[in-house]
Structures are given as structure tokens and as C-alpha cells.
PDB file of C-alpha atoms in Angstrom:
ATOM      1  CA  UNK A   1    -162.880  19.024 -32.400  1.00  0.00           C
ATOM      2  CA  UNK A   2    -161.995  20.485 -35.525  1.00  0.00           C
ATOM      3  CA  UNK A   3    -163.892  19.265 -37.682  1.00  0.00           C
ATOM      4  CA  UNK A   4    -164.546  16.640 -40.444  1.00  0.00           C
ATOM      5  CA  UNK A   5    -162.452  16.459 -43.566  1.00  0.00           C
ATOM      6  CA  UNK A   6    -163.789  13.143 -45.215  1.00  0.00           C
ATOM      7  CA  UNK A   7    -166.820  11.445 -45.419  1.00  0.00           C
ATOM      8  CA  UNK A   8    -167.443   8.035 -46.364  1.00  0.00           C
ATOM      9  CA  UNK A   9    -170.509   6.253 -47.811  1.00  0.00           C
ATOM     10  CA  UNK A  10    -170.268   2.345 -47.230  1.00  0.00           C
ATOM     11  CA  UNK A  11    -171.832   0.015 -49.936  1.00  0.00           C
ATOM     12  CA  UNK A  12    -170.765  -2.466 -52.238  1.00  0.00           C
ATOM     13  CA  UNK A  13    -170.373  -1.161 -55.882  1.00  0.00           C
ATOM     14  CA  UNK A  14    -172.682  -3.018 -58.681  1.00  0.00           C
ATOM     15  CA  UNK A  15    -176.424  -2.286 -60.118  1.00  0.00           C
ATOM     16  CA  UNK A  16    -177.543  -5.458 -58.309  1.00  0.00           C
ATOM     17  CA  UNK A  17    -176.443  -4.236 -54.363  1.00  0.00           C
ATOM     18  CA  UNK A  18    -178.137  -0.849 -55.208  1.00  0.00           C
ATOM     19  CA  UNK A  19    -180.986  -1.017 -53.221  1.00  0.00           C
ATOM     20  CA  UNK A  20    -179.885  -3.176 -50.555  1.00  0.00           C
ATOM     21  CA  UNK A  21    -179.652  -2.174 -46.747  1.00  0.00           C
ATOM     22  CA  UNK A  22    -175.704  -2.681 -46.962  1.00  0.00           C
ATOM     23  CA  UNK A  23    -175.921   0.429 -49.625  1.00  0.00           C
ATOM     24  CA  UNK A  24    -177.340   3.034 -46.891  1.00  0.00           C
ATOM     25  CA  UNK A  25    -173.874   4.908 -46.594  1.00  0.00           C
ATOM     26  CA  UNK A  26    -173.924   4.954 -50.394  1.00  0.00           C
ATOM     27  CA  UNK A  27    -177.390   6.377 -50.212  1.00  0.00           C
ATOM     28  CA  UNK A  28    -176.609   8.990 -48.138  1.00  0.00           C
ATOM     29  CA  UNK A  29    -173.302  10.583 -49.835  1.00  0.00           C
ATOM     30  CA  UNK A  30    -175.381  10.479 -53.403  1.00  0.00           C
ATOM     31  CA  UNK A  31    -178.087  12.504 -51.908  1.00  0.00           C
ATOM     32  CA  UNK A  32    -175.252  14.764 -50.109  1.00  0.00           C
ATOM     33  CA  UNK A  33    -173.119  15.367 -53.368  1.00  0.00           C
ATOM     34  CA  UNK A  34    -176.312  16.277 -55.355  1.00  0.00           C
ATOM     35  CA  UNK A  35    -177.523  18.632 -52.489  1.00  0.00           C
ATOM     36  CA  UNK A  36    -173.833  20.552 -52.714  1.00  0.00           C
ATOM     37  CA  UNK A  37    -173.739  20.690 -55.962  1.00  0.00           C
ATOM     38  CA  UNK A  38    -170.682  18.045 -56.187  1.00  0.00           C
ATOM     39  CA  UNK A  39    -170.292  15.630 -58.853  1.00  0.00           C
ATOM     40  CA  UNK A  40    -168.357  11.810 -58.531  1.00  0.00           C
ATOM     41  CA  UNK A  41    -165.667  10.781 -60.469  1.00  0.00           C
ATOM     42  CA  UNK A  42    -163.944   7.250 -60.044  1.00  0.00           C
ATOM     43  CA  UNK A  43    -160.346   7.746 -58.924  1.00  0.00           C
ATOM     44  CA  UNK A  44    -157.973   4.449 -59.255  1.00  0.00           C
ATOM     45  CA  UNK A  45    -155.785   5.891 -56.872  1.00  0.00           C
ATOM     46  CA  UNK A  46    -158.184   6.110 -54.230  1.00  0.00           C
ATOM     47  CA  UNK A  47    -159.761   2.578 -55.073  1.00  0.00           C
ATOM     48  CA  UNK A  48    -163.486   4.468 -55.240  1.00  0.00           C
ATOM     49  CA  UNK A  49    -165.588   7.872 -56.524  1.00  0.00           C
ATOM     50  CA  UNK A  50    -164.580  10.445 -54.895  1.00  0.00           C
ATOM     51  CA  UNK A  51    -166.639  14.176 -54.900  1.00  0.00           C
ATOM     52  CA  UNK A  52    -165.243  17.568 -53.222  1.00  0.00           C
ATOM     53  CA  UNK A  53    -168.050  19.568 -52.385  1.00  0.00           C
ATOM     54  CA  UNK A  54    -168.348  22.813 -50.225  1.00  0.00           C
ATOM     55  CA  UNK A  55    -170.521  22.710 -47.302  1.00  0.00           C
ATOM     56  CA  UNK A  56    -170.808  26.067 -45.991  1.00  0.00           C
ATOM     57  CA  UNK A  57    -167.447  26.700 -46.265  1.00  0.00           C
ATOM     58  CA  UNK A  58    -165.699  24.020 -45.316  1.00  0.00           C
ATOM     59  CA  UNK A  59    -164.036  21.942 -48.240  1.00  0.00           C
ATOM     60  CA  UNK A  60    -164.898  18.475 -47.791  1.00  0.00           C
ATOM     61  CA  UNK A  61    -163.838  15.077 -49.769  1.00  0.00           C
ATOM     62  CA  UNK A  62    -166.407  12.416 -50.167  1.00  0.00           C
ATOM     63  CA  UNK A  63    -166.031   8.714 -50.690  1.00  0.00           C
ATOM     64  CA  UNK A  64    -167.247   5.811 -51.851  1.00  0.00           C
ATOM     65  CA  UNK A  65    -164.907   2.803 -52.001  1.00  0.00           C
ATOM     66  CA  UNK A  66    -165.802   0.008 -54.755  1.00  0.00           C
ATOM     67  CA  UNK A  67    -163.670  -2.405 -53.203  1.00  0.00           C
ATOM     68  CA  UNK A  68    -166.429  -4.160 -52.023  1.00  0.00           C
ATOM     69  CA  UNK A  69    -167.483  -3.798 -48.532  1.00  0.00           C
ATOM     70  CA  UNK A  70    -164.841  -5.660 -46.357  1.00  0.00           C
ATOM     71  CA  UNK A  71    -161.865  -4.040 -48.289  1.00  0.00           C
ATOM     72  CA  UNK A  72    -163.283  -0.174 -47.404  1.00  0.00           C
ATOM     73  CA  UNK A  73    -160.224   0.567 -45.424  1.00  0.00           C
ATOM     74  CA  UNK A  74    -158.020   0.198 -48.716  1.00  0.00           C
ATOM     75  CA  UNK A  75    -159.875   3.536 -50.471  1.00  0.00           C
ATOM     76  CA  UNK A  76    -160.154   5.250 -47.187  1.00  0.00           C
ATOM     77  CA  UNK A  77    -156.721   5.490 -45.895  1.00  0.00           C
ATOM     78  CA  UNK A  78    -154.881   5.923 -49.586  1.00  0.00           C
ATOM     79  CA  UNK A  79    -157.616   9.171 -49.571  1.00  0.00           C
ATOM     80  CA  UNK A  80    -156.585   9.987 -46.067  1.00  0.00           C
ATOM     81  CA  UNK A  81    -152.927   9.228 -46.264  1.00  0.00           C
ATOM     82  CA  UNK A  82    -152.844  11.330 -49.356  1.00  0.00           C
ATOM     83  CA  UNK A  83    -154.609  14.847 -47.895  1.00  0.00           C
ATOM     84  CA  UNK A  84    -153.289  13.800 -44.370  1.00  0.00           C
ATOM     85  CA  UNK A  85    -156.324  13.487 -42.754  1.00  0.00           C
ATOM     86  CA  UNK A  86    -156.837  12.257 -39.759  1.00  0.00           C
ATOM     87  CA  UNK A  87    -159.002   9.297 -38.310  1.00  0.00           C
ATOM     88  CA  UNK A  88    -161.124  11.870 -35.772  1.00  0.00           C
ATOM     89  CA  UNK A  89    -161.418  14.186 -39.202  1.00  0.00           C
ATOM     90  CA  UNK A  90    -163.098  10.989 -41.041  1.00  0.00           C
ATOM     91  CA  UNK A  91    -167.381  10.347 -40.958  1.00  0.00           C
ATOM     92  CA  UNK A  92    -167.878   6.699 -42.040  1.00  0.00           C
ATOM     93  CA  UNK A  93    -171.667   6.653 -43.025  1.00  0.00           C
ATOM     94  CA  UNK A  94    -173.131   3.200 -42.605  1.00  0.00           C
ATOM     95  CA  UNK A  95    -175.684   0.450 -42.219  1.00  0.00           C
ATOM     96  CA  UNK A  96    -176.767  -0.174 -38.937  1.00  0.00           C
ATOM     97  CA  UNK A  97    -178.636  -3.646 -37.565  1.00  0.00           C
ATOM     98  CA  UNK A  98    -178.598  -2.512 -34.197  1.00  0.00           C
ATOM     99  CA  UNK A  99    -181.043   0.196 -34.587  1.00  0.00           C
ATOM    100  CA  UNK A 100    -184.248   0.373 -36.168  1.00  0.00           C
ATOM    101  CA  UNK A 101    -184.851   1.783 -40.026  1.00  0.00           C
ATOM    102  CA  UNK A 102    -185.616   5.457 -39.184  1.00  0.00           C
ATOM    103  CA  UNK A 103    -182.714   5.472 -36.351  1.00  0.00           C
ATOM    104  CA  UNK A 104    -179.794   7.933 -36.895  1.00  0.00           C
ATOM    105  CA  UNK A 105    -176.700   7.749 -34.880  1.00  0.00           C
ATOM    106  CA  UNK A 106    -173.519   9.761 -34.580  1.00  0.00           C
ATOM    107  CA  UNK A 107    -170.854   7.948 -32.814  1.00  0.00           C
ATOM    108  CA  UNK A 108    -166.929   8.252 -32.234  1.00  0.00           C
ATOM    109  CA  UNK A 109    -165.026   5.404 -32.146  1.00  0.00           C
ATOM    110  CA  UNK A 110    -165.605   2.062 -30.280  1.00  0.00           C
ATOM    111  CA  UNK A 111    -165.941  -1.271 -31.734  1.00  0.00           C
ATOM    112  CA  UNK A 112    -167.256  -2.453 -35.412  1.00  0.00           C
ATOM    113  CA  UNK A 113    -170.214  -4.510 -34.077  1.00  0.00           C
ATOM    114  CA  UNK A 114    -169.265  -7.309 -36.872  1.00  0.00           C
ATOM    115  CA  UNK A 115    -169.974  -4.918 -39.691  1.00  0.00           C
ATOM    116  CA  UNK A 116    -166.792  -5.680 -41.990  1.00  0.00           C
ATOM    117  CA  UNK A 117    -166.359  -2.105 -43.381  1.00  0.00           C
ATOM    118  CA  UNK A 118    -166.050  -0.679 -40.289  1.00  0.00           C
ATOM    119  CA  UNK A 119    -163.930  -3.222 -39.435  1.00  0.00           C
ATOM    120  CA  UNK A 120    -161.315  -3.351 -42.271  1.00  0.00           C
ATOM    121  CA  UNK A 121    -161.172   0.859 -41.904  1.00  0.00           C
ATOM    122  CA  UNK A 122    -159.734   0.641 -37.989  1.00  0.00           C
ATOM    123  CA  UNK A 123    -157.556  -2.047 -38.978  1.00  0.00           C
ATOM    124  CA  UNK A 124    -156.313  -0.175 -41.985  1.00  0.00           C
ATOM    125  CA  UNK A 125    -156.299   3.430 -40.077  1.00  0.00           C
ATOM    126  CA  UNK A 126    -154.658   1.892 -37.074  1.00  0.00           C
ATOM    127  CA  UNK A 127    -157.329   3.646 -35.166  1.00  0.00           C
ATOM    128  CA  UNK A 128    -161.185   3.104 -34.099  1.00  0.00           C
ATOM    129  CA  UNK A 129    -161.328   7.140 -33.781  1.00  0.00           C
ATOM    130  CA  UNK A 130    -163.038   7.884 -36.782  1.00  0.00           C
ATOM    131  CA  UNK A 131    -166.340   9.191 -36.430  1.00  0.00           C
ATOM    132  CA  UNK A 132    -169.628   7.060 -37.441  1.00  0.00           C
ATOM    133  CA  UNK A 133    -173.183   7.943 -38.781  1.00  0.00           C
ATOM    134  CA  UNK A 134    -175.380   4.851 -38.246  1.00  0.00           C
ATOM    135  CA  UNK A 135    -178.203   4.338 -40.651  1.00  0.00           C
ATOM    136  CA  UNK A 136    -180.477   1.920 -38.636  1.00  0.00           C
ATOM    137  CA  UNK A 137    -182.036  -1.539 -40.792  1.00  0.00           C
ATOM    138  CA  UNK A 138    -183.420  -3.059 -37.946  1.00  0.00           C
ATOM    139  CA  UNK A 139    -182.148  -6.954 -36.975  1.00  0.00           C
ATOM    140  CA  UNK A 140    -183.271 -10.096 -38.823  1.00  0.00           C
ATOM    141  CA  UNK A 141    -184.192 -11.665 -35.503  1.00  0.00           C
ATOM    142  CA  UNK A 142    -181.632 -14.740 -35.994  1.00  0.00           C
ATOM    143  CA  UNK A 143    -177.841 -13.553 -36.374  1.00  0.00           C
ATOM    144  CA  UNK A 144    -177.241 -16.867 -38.772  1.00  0.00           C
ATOM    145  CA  UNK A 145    -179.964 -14.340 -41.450  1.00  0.00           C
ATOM    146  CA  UNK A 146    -177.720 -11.150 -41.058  1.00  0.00           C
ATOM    147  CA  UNK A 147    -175.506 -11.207 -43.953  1.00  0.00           C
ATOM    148  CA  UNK A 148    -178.402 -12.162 -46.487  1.00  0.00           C
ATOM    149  CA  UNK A 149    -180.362 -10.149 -44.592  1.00  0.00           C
ATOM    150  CA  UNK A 150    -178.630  -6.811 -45.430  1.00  0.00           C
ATOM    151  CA  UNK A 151    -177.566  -7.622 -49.019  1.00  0.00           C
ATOM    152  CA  UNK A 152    -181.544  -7.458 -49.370  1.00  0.00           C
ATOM    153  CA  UNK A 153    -184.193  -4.551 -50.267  1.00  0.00           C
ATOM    154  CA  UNK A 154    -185.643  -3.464 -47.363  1.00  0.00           C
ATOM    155  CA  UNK A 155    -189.887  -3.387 -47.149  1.00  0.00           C
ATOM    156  CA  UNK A 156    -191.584  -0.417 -48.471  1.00  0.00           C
ATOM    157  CA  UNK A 157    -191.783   0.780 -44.588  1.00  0.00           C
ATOM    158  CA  UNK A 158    -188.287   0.558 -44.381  1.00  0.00           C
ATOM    159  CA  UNK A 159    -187.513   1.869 -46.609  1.00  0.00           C
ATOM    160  CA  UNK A 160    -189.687   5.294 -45.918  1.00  0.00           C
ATOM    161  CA  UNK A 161    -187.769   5.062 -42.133  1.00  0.00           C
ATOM    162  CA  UNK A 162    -184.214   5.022 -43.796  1.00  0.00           C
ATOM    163  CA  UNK A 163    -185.047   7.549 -46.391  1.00  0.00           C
ATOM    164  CA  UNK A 164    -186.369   9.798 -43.385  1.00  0.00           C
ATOM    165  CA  UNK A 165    -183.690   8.962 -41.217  1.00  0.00           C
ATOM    166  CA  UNK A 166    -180.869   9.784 -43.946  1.00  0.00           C
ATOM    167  CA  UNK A 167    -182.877  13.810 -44.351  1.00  0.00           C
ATOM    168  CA  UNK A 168    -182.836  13.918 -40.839  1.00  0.00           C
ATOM    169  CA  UNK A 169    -178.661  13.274 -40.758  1.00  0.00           C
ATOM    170  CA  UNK A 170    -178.570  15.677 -43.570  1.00  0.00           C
ATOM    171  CA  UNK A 171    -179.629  18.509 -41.718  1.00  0.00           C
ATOM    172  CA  UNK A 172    -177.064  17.754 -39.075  1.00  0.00           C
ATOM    173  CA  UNK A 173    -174.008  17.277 -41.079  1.00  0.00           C
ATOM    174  CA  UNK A 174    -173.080  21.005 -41.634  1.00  0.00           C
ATOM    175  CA  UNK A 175    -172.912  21.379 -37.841  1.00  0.00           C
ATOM    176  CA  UNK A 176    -171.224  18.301 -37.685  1.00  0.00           C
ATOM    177  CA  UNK A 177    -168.255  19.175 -40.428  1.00  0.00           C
ATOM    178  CA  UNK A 178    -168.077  22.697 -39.071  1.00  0.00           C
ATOM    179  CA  UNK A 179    -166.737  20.925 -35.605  1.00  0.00           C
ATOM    180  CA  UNK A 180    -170.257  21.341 -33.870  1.00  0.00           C
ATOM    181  CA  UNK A 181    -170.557  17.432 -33.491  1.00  0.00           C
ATOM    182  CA  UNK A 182    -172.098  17.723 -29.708  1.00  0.00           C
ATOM    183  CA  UNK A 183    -174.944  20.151 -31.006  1.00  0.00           C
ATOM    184  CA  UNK A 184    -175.555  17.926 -34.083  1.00  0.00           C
ATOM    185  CA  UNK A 185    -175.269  14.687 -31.826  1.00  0.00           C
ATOM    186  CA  UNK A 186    -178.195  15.957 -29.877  1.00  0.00           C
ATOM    187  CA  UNK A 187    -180.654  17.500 -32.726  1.00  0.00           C
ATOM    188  CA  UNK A 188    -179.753  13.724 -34.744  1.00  0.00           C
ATOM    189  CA  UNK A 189    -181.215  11.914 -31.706  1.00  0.00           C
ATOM    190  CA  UNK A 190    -183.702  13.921 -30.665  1.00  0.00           C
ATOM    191  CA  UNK A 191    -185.366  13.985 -34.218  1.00  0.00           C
ATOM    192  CA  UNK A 192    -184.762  10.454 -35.031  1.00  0.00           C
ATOM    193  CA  UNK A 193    -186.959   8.466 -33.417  1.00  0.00           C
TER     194      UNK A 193
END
């Protein structure tokens, strides 16, 4: 593997979708850019803020579209297109309803599990390939509840899950970038619980 090149944050831009479970990816990449000393700028061209940032030297681009959710793809492959990089060189950090808040997930490729940002980036991409970072929210019990479900706060105890879910990711992403996904794969999901 050699590495990854881009990583994405998925959220919907807006003060009022702040602090709702869709906005986990967006979490994540704010905490990220402060920890590496990065700072966003919004970049028309790339339909989103965009931060470079160094991570133990490798030079990495990070994204958040403000498309809206469902229209990710559009930021991510003008960024990609543009630096040529490649769908198995993308992380696409995101909410996850199939795990539980304090769950952490890498995955490669597969399916989009009816989340539309993950969706709208294969389509766009022309690939699945892309690597993933699931942020679990837990499930609303009834699928009709999902999408108001995640365009909601989560509870206080959620909240403390995600937040400890997202440092645990952190500490795996260097080994991740530097191409050291298998080792990183297995600290992430041993420490999350």
C-alpha cells in the first residue's frame, strides 16, 4: 500500500448541522488540522476547505466538501483529479449507524451502506477502493428515523463515545498515511471497543 494522500471529513456545511452525528468526519479532520498545525481555507475549485498538513513526513491534503452531503464526490474527485490521486490513496472519514458511538473502523472499499456521501464519492471516483474510517452513532432502532436521526445531536453519552472514538483514530492515522494500514487496522479495533 503506499499510502494515503487525501483525507476527507464528511458533514454538511452550516452552523446549524454542527453538532449533528452526520458532522463526525467533519469533527475529526478539525481536530486533525489543529493537531498538525494546518490551517483551512475554502477553495472554489475544490467545492470545500481544504488544509495541507505534514504528518510525520508525509504531505497530506485534507478535505471538507460544502456541497452538502450527497454531492461529496464533486469536491473529492476535482481535489483528486487535480494532484492525481488515487481512490486506494483517499481516507473518507465518516458517520457510521452500523456501529455503536465509541466504535472506530478502518475499511477498504465495499458498499456505501445507504450513507449518500459515500455513495456519490464511488460513483464520482468510478471506484469503491477508497479507504473508510467509520465513526460509529449507533442505529435509531427503526430505519424510517435514520435520516432525522443523524442530522440530530447525539446524547451527552454519545457524544463522550464519539469524541473517544475519534482520539482513538487519531493515534492510528500516522501509521495509517505512512502505508502501515494493517498495523493501524488492528491497534483501531482493538482499542475501540
Amino acid at each position: 500500500m503506499s499510502g494515503i494522500r487525501l483525507i476527507v471529513g464528511l458533514g454538511n456545511p452550516g452552523p446549524e448541522y454542527d453538532r449533528t452525528r452526520h458532522n463526525a468526519g467533519f469533527w475529526l479532520l478539525d481536530e486533525l488540522c489543529w493537531r498538525y498545525k494546518g490551517s483551512w481555507r475554502t477553495d472554489g475549485k475544490f467545492h470545500g476547505d481544504i488544509a495541507r498538513v505534514d504528518i510525520e513526513g508525509q504531505d497530506v491534503w485534507l478535505l471538507k466538501p460544502m456541497t452538502y452531503m450527497n454531492l461529496s464526490g464533486q469536491a473529492v474527485l476535482a481535489l483528486a483529479h487535480f494532484y492525481k490521486i488515487l481512490p486506494d490513496q483517499i481516507l473518507v472519514v465518516h458517520d457510521e449507524l452500523d456501529l455503536p458511538p465509541g466504535a472506530a473502523r478502518f475499511k477498504q472499499g465495499g458498499g456505501h451502506g445507504g450513507h449518500n456521501g459515500l455513495k456519490d464519492i464511488a460513483a464520482r471516483l468510478g471506484s469503491p477502493a477508497f479507504w473508510r474510517l467509520r465513526l460509529g452513532i449507533g442505529h435509531p432502532g427503526d430505519r424510517n428515523e435514520v435520516a432525522n436521526f443523524v442530522l440530530k445531536k447525539p446524547r451527552a453519552e454519545e457524544q463522550q463515545g464519539l469524541d473517544e472514538a475519534i482520539e482513538q483514530a487519531l493515534r492510528q492515522l500516522p501509521a495509517a498515511i505512512g502505508g502501515k494500514m494493517a498495523a493501524a487496522m488492528k491497534e483501531l479495533h482493538t482499542a475501540a471497543k
